[in-house]
Coordinates of C-alpha atoms in Angstrom, one line a residue:
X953 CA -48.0 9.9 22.3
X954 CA -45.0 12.0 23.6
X955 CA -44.3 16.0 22.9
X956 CA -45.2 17.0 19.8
X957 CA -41.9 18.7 17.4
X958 CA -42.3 21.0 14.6
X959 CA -38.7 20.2 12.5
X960 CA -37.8 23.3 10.1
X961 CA -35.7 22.9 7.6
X962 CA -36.7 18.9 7.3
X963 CA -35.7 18.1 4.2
X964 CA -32.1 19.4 4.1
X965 CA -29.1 16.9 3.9
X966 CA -29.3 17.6 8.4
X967 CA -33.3 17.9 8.7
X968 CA -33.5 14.0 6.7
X969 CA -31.3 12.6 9.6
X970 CA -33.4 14.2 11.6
X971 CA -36.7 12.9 10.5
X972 CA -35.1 9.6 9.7
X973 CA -33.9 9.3 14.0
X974 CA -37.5 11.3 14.8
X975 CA -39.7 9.1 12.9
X976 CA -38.5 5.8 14.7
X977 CA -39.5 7.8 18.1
X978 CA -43.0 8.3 20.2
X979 CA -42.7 12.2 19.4
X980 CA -45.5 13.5 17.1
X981 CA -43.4 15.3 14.6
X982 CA -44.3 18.5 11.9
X983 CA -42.0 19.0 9.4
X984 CA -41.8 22.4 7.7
X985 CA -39.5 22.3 4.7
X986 CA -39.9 26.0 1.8
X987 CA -37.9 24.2 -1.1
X988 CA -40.0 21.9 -2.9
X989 CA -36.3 19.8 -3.3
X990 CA -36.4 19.6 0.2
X991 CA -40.1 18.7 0.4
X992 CA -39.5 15.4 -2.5
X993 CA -36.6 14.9 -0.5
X994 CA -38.4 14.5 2.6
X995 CA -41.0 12.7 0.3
X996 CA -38.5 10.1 -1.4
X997 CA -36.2 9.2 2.1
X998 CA -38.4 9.8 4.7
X999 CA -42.4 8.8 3.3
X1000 CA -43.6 12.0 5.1
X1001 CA -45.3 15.4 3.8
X1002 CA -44.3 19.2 4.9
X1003 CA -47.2 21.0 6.4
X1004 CA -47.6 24.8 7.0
X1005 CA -45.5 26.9 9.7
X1006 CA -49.0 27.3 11.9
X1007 CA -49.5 24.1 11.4
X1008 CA -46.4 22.7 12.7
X1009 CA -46.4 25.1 15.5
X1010 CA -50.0 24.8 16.8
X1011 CA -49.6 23.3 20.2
X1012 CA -46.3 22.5 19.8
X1013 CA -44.2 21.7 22.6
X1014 CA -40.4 21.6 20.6
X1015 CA -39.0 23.6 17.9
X1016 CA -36.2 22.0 16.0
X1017 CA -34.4 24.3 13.6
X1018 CA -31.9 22.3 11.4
X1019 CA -31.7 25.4 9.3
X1020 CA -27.8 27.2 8.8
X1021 CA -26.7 29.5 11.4
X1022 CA -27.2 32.5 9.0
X1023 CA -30.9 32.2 9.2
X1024 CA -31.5 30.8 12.6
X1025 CA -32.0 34.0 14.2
X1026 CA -34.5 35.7 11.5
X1027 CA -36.4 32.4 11.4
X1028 CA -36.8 32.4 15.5
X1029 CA -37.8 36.0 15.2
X1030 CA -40.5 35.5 12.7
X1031 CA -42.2 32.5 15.0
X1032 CA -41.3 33.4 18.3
X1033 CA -44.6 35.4 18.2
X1034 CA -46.5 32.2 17.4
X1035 CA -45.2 30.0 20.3
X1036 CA -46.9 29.9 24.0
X1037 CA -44.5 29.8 27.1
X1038 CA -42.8 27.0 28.0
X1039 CA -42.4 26.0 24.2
X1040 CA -38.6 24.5 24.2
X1041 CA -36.5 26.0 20.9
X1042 CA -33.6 23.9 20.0
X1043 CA -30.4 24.7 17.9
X1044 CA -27.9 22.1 16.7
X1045 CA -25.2 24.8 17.0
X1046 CA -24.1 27.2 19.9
X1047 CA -22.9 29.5 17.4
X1048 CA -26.7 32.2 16.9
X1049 CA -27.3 31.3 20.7
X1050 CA -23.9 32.3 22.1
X1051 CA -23.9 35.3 20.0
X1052 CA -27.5 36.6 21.3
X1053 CA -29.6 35.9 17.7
X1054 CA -32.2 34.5 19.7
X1055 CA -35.0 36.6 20.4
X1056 CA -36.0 38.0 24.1
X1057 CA -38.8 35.7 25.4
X1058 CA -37.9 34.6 29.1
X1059 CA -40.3 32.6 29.0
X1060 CA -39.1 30.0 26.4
X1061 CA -36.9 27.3 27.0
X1062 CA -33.4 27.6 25.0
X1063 CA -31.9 24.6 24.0
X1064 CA -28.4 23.3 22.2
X1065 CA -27.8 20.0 21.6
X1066 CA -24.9 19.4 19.1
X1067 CA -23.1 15.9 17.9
X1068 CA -19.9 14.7 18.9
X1069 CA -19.8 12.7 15.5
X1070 CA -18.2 9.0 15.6
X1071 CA -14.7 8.6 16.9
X1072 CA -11.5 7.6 15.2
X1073 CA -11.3 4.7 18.0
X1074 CA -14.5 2.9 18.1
X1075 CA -15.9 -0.5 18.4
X1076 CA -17.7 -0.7 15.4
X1077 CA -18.3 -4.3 14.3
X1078 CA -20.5 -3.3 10.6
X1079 CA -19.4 -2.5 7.6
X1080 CA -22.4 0.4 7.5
X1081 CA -20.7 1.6 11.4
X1082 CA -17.2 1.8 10.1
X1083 CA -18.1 4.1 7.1
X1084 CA -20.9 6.3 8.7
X1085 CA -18.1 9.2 9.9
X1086 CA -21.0 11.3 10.1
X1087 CA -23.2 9.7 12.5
X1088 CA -27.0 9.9 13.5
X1089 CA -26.7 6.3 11.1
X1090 CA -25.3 3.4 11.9
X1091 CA -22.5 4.5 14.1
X1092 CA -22.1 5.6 17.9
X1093 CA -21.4 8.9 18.2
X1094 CA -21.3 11.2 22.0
X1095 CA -23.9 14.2 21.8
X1096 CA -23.0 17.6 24.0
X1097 CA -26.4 19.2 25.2
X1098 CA -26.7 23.0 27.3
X1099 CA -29.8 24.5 28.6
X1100 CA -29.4 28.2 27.9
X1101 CA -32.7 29.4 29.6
X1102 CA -35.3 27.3 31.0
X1103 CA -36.6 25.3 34.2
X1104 CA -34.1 22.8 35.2
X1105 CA -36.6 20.3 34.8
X1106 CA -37.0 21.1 30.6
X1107 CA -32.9 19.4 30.5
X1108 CA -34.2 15.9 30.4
X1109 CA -36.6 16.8 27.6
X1110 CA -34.4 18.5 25.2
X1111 CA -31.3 15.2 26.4
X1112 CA -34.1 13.1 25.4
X1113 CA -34.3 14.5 21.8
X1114 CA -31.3 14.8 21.1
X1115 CA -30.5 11.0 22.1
X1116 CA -33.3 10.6 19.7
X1117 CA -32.2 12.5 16.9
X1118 CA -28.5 11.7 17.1
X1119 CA -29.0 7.8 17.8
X1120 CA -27.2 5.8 18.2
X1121 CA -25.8 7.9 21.8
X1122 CA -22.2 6.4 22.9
X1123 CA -22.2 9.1 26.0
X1124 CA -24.2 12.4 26.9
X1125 CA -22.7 15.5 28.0
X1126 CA -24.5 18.8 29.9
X1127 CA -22.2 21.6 29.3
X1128 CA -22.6 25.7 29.1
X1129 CA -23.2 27.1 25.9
X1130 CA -20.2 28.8 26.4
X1131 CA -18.7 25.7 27.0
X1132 CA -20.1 24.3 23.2
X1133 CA -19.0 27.2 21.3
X1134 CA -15.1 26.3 23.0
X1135 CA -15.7 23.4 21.8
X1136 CA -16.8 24.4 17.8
X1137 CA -16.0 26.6 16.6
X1138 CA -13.0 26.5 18.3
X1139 CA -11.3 23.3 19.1
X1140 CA -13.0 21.1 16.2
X1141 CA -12.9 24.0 13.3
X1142 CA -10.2 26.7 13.7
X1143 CA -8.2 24.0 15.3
X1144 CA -8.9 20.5 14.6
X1145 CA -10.1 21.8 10.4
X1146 CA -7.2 23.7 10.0
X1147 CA -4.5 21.5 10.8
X1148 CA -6.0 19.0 8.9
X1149 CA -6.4 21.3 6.2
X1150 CA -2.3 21.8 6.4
X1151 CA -1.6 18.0 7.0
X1152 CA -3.7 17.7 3.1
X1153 CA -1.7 20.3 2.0
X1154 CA 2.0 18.9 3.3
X1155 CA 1.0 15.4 2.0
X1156 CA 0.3 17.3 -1.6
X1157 CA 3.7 19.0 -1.1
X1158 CA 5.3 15.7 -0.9
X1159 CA 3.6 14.4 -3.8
X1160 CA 4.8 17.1 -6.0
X1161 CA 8.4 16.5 -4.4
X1162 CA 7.6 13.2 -6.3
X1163 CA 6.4 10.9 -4.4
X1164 CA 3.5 8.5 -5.2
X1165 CA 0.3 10.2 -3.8
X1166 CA -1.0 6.9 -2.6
X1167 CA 2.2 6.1 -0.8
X1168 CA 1.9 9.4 0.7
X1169 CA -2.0 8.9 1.7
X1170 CA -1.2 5.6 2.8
X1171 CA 1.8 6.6 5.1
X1172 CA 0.3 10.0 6.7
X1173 CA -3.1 8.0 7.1
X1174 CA -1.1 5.1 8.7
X1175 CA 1.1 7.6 10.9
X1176 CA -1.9 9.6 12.2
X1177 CA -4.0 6.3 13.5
X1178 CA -0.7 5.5 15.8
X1179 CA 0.5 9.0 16.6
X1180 CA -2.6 9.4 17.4
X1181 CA -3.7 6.6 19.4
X1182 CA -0.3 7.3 21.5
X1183 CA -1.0 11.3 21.7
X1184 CA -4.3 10.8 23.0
X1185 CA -3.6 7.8 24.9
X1186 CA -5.7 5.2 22.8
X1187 CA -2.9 2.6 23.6
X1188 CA 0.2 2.5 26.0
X1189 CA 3.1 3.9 24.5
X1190 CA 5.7 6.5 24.2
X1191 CA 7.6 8.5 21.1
X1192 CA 11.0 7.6 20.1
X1193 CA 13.8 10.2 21.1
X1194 CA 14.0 11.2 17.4
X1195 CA 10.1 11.4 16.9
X1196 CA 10.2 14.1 20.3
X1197 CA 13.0 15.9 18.8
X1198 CA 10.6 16.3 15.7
X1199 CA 7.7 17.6 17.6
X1200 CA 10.1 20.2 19.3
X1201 CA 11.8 21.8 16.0
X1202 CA 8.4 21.6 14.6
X1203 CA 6.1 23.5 16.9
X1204 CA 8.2 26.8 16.0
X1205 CA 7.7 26.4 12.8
X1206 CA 4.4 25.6 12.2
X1207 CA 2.5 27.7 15.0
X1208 CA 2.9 30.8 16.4
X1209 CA 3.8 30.7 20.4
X1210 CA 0.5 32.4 21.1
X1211 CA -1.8 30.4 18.8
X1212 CA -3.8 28.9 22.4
X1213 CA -5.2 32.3 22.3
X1214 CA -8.0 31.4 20.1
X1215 CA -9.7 29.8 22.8
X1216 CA -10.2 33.3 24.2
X1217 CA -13.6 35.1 24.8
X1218 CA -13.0 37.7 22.6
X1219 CA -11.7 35.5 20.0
X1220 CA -14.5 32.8 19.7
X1221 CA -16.9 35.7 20.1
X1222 CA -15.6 37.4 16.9
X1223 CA -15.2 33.4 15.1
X1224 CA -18.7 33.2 15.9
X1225 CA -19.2 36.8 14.6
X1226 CA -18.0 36.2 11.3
X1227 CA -20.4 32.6 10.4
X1228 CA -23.6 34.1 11.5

């Protein structure tokens, strides 16, 4: 048998995926769930049972915690205590570790390993692939992986569970945890979230300018899929004069010349600040 996990929060809508992916695996996995939803949930979709924190922890080698960010750092504080060196403690979010909530032990092995989640442009061939947006399902999705503290050697142990727990992989990426908290909260939430957010909200404005809200779905879904595959260069291919003349009267418009700054430092650091 390989490493053996402990899995907190197991039987939230993240911890089942989890347990689903970890099940099909070598590891010898614990799963440590406090709601009793959570536990019959675990029960129902994953045919497993929760067992106690010293349980789960006693001789573990990796600690999962598919909790919220909020409560990651007062639930590694309460079991950091409990774990021997070398233990590896994973988060599925750079947020708590890039904004220091994980406690001082040097001689633990810190671990992010967060999902890309499937791509817009993919090769799926299944029904099940084409409508898991999610992933961790049926889908391939990329995974982003940083080794915050730790012997170089612990990197291809953490990489190998998170190929497990995110399967199926489409690529693996080592980046700094710096690097991962760029990348969200930044560039997939205040960015990528919020302008979809307004493109909801100008496709609503045109539906109370009267026009027929699935025409109006249809035509901005339809118009994002080949903008899209031109902007990011899915497919050769260039905008029409009139479409660049768009994009130039609309920047002004609709963001402020200095919005690139909140890929600054100081300015994820304070985004981070404000979910944990």
């Amino acid at each position: 048998m390989k490493e053996k996990i402990a899995l907190f929060g197991a039987g939230g809508k993240m911890g089942v995926r989890l347990a689903k992916n970890l099940k099909k695996s070598d590891y010898q996995v614990s799963h440590v769930e406090v709601s009793e939803v959570g536990q019959q949930r675990l029960r129902d979709e994953v045919g497993v049972d929760c067992v106690s924190i010293d349980a789960a922890l006693d001789n573990v080698d990796v600690v999962i915690l598919a909790v919220p960010d909020t409560l990651i750092g007062k639930i590694a504080a309460e079991i950091s205590p409990k774990l021997r060196a070398g233990v590896m403690v994973m988060t599925l979010d750079a947020a708590a570790p890039f904004a220091g909530h994980l406690p001082e032990r040097p001689d633990l092995v810190y671990f992010v390993a967060h999902p890309c989640h499937p791509p817009i442009f993919n090769d799926e061939t299944t029904p099940e692939g084409r409508r898991d947006f999610f992933g961790g399902g049926a889908a391939k999705q990329s995974i982003t992986s940083a080794l915050m503290q730790g012997p170089e050697s612990a990197f291809d142990l953490g990489e190998d569970v998170a190929k497990v727990i995110y399967q199926p992989i489409l690529r693996s990426y080592r980046l700094t945890v710096e690097q991962m908290a760029i990348l969200e909260p930044g560039l997939s939430e205040t960015v990528c979230a919020t302008l979809l957010y307004a493109m909801k909200q100008a496709m609503d404005e045109t539906v109370r300018r009267g026009v027929p809200e699935e025409a109006a779905r249809d035509f901005l879904l339809g118009h994002m899929n080949i903008l899209g595959a031109v902007i990011f260069k899915e497919i050769p291919g260039a905008f029409s004069d009139a479409c660049n003349k768009a994009i130039q009267n609309g920047l002004p418009r609709l963001l402020r010349d200095d919005w690139l700054k909140v890929f600054e430092h100081d300015e994820i650091a304070e985004s981070i600040r404000r979910i944990t």
